mmCIF file of C-alpha atoms and ligand atoms in Angstrom:
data_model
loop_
_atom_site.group_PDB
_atom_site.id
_atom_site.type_symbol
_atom_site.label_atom_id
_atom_site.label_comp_id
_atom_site.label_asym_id
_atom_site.label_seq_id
_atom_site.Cartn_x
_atom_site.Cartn_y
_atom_site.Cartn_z
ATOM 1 C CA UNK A 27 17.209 72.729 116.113
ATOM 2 C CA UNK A 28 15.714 76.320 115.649
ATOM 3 C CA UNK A 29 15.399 78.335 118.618
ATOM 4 C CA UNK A 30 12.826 78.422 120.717
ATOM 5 C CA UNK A 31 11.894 80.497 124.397
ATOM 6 C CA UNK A 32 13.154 78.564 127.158
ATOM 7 C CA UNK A 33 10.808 76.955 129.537
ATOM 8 C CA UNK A 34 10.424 78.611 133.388
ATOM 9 C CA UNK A 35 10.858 75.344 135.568
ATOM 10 C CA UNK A 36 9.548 75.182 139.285
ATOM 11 C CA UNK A 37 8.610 72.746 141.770
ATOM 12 C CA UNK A 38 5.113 71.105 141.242
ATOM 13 C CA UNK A 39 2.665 72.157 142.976
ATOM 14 C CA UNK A 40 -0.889 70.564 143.539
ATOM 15 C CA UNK A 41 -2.982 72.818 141.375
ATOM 16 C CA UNK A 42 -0.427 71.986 138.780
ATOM 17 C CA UNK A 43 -1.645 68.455 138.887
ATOM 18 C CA UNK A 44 -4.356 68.751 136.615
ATOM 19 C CA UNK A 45 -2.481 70.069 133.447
ATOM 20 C CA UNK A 46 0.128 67.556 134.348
ATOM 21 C CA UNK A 47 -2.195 65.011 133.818
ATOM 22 C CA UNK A 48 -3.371 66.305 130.392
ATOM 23 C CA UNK A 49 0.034 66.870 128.935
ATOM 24 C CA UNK A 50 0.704 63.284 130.462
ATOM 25 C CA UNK A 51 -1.816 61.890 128.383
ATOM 26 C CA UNK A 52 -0.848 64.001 125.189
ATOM 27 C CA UNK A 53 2.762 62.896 125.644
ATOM 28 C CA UNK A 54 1.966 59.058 126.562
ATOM 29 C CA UNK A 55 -1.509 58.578 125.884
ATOM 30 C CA UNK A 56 -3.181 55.205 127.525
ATOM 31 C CA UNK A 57 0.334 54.811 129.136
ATOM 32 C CA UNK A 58 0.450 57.842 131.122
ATOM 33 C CA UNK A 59 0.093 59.017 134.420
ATOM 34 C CA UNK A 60 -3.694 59.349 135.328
ATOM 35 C CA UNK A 61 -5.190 62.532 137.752
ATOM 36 C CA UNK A 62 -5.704 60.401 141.150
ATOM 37 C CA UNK A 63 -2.158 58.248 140.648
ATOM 38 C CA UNK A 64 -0.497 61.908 140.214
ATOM 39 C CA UNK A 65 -2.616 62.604 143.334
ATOM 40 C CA UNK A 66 -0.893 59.433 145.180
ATOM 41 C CA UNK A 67 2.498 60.107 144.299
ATOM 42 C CA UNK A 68 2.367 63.992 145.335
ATOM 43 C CA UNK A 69 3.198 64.078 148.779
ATOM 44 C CA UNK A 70 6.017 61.681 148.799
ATOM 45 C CA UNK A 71 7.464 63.270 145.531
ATOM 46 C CA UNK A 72 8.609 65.512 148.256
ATOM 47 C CA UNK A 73 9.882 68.581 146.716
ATOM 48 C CA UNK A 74 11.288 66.585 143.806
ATOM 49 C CA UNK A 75 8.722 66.994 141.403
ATOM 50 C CA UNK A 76 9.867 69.606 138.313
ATOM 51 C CA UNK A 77 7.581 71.979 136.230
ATOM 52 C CA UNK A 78 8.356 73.238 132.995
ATOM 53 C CA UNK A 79 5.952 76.429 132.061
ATOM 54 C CA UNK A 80 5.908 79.226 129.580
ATOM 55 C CA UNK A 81 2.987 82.248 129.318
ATOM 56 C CA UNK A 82 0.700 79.186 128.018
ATOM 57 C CA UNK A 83 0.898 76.660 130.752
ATOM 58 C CA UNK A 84 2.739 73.882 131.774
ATOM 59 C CA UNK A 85 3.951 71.509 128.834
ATOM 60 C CA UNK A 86 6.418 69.307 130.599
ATOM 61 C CA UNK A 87 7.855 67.746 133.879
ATOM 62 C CA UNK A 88 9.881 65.358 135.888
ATOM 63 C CA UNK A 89 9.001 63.114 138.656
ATOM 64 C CA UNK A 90 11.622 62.122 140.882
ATOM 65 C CA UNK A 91 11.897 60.370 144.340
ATOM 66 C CA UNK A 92 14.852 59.462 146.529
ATOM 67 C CA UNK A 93 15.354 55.418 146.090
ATOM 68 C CA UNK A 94 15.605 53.207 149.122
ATOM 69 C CA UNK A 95 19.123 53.828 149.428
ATOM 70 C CA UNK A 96 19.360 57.309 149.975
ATOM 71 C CA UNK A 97 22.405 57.940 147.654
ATOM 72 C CA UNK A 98 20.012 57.011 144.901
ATOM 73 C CA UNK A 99 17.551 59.074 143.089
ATOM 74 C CA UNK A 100 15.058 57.546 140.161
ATOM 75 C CA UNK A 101 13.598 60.040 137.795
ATOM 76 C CA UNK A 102 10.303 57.955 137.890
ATOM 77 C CA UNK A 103 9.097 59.574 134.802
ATOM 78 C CA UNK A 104 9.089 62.578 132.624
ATOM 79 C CA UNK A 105 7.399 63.963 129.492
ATOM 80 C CA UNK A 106 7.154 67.270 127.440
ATOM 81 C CA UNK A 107 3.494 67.953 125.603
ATOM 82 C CA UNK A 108 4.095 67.484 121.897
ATOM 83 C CA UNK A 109 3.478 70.931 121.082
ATOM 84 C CA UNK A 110 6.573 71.718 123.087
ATOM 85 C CA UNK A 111 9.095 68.922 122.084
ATOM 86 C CA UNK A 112 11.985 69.026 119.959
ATOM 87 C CA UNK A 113 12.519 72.893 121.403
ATOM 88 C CA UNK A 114 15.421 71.528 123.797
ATOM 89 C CA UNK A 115 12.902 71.614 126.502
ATOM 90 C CA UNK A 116 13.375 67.708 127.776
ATOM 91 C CA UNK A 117 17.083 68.292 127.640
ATOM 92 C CA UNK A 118 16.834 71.561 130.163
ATOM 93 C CA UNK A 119 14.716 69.612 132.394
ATOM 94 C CA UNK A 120 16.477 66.243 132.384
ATOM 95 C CA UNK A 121 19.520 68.781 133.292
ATOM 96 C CA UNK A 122 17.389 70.112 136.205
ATOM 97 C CA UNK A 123 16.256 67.253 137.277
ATOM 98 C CA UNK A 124 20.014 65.973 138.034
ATOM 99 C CA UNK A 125 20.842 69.063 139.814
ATOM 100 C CA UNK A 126 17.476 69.222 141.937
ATOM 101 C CA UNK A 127 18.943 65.485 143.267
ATOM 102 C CA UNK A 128 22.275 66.417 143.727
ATOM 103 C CA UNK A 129 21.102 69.263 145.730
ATOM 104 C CA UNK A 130 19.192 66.786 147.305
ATOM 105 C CA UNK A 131 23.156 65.465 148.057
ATOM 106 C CA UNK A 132 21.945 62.020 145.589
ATOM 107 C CA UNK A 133 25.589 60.521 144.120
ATOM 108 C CA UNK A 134 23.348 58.578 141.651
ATOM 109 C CA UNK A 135 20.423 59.104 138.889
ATOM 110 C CA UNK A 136 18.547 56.262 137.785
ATOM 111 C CA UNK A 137 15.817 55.295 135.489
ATOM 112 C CA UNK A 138 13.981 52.783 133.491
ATOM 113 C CA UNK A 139 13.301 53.305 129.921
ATOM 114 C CA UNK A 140 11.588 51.103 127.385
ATOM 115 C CA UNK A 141 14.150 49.897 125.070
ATOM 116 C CA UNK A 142 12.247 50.479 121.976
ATOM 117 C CA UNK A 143 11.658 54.430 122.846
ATOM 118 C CA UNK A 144 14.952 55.808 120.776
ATOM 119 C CA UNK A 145 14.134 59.668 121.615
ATOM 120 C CA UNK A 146 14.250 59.115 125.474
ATOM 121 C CA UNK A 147 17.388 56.527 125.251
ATOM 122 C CA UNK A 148 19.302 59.562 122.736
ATOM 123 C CA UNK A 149 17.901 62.104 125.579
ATOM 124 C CA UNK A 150 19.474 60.223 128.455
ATOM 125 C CA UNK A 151 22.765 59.215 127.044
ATOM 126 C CA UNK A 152 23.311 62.994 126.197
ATOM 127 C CA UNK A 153 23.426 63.583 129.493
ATOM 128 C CA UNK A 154 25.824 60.971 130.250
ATOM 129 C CA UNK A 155 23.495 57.893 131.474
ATOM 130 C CA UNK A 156 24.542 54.397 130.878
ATOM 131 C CA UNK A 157 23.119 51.431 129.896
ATOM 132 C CA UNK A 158 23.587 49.254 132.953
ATOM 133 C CA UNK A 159 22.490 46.021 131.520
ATOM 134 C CA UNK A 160 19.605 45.366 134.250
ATOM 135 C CA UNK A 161 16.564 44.994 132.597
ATOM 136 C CA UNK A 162 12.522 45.022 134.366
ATOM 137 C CA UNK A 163 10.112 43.636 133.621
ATOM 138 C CA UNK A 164 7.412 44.644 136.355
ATOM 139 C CA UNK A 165 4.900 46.116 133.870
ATOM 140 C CA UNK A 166 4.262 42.896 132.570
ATOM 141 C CA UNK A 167 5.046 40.309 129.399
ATOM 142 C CA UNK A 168 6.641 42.290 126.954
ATOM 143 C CA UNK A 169 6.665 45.749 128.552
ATOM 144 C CA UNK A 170 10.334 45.071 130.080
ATOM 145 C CA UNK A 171 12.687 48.582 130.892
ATOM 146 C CA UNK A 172 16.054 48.882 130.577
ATOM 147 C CA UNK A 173 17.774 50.522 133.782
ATOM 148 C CA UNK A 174 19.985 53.325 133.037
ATOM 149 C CA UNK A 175 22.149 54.996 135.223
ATOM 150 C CA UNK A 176 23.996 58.746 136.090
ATOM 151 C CA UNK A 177 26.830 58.436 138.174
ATOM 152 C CA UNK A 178 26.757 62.096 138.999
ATOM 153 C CA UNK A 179 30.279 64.060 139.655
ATOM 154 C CA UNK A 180 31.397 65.273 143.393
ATOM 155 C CA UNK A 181 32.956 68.726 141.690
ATOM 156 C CA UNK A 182 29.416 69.724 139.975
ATOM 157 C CA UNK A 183 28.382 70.667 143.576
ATOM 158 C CA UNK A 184 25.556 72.483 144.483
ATOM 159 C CA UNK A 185 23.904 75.658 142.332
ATOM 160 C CA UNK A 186 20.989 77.370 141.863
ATOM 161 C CA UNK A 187 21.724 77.203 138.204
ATOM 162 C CA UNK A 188 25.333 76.198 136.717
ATOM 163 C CA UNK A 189 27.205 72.756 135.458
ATOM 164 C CA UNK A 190 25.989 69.243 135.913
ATOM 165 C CA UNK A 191 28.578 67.073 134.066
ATOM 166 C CA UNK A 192 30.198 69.925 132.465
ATOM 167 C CA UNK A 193 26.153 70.906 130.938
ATOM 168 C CA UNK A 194 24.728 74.123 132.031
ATOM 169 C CA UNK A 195 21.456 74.328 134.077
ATOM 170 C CA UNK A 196 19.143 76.639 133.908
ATOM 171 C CA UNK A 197 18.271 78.110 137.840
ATOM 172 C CA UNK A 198 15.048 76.338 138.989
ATOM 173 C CA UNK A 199 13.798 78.086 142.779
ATOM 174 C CA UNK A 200 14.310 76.485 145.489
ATOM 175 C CA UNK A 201 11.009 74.669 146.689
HETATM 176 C C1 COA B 326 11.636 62.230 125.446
HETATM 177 C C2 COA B 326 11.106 63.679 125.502
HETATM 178 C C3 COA B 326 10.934 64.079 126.992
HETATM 179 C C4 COA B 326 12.133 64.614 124.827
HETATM 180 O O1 COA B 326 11.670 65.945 124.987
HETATM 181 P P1 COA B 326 12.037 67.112 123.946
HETATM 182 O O2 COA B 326 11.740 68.391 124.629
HETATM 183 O O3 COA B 326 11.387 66.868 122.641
HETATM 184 O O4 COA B 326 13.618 66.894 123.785
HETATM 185 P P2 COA B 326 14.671 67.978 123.272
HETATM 186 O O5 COA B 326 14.006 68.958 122.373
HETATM 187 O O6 COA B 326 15.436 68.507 124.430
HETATM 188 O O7 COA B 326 15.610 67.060 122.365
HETATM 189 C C5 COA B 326 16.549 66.189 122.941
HETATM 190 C C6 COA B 326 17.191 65.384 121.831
HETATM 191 O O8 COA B 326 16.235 64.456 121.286
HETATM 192 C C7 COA B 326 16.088 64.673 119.891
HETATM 193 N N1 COA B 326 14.675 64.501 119.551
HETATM 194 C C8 COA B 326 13.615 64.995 120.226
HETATM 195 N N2 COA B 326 12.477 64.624 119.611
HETATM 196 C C9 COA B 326 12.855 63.890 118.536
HETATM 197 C C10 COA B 326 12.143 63.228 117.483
HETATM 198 N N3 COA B 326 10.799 63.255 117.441
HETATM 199 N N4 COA B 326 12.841 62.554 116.542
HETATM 200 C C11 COA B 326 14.193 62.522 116.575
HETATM 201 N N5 COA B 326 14.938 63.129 117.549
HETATM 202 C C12 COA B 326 14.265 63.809 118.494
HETATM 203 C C13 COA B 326 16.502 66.102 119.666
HETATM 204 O O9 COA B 326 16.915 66.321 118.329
HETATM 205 C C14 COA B 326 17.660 66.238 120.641
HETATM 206 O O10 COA B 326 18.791 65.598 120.107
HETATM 207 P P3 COA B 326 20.251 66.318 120.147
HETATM 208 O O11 COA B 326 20.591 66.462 121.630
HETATM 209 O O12 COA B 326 21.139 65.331 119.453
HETATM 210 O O13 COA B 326 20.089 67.624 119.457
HETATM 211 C C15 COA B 326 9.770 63.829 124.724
HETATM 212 O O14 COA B 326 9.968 63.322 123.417
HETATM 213 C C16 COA B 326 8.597 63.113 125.359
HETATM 214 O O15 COA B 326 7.965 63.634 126.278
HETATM 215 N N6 COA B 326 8.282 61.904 124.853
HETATM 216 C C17 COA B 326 7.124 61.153 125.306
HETATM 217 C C18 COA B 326 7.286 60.694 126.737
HETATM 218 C C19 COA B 326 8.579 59.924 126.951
HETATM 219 O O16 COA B 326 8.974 59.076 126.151
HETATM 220 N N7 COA B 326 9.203 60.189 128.112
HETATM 221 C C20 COA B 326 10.421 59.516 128.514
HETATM 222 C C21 COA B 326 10.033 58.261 129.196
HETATM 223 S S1 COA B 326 11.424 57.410 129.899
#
């Protein structure tokens, strides 16, 4: 991979939403994320919610949310703009993401992934996810997600920047 400026990542905030929205649609296109359903999920994203930004703008971020057991936390969904991809960018902020939940004291990172997207799958098993075996299929006939899951380690600990899983983090402020 050649190297490329690191992105500055941040908690969301709602002016943010808009070019969230568009780099949403660049990176998912009639799949992703429209303006009022990133409206909806703002307020209960609850502090959760990572920005990745350079000079230009904001080309990628993560949503998260604590599951219904509290131990649990889903990274709902996540995307970098295709001018920004294959930079490292998606790895830095999967890495933040896991250490914005474990701050958030979460002993577990899951997600659903469509079995067919091989970039994502590659991203997440980097990081140590597993294939659990559970499958969904709440978006309908032939739109079924695989469930993978990050059991995360009790020595990473907390940081404002440092290891998760032996990876390093890049600081992210508090929010
Ligand atoms: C998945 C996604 C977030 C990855 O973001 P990214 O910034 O391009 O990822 P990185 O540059 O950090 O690369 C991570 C790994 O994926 C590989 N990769 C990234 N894009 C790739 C491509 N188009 N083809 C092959 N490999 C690719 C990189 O080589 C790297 O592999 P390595 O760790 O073995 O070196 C991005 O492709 C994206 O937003 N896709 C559309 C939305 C999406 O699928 N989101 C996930 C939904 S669950």
């Amino acid at each position: 991979m050649d190297s490329f400026d690191p992105p500055r990542l941040r908690g969301v905030k709602k002016r943010d939403l808009s070019a969230i929205a568009e780099l949403e649609a660049a990176a998912f296109g009639s799949n992703s994320l429209t303006r009022s359903a990133l409206d909806v999920i703002f307020d209960p994203s609850g502090g959760l919610w990572l920005l990745a930004e350079d000079d230009e703008g904001a080309w990628g971020h993560s949503v998260n949310a604590r599951g219904e057991d509290p131990a649990i936390g889903w990274i709902v969904g996540m995307a970098i703009h295709p001018e920004r991809q294959r930079r490292g960018w998606g790895q830095l902020l999967l890495r933040a993401t896991i250490q914005r939940l474990q701050d958030h004291d979460m002993e577990v990172v899951r997600l659903l992934v469509k079995p067919a997207n091989k970039i994502a799958r590659h991203l997440y098993e980097t990081a140590g996810f597993l294939d659990t075996g559970e499958r969904m299929d709440h978006f309908g006939p032939g739109e079924d997600r695989m469930v993978m899951s990050l059991l995360l380690s009790s020595q990473s600990g907390r940081s404002g920047g440092g290891h998760v899983n032996g990876a390093m983090v890049p600081q992210v402020p508090a929010s």
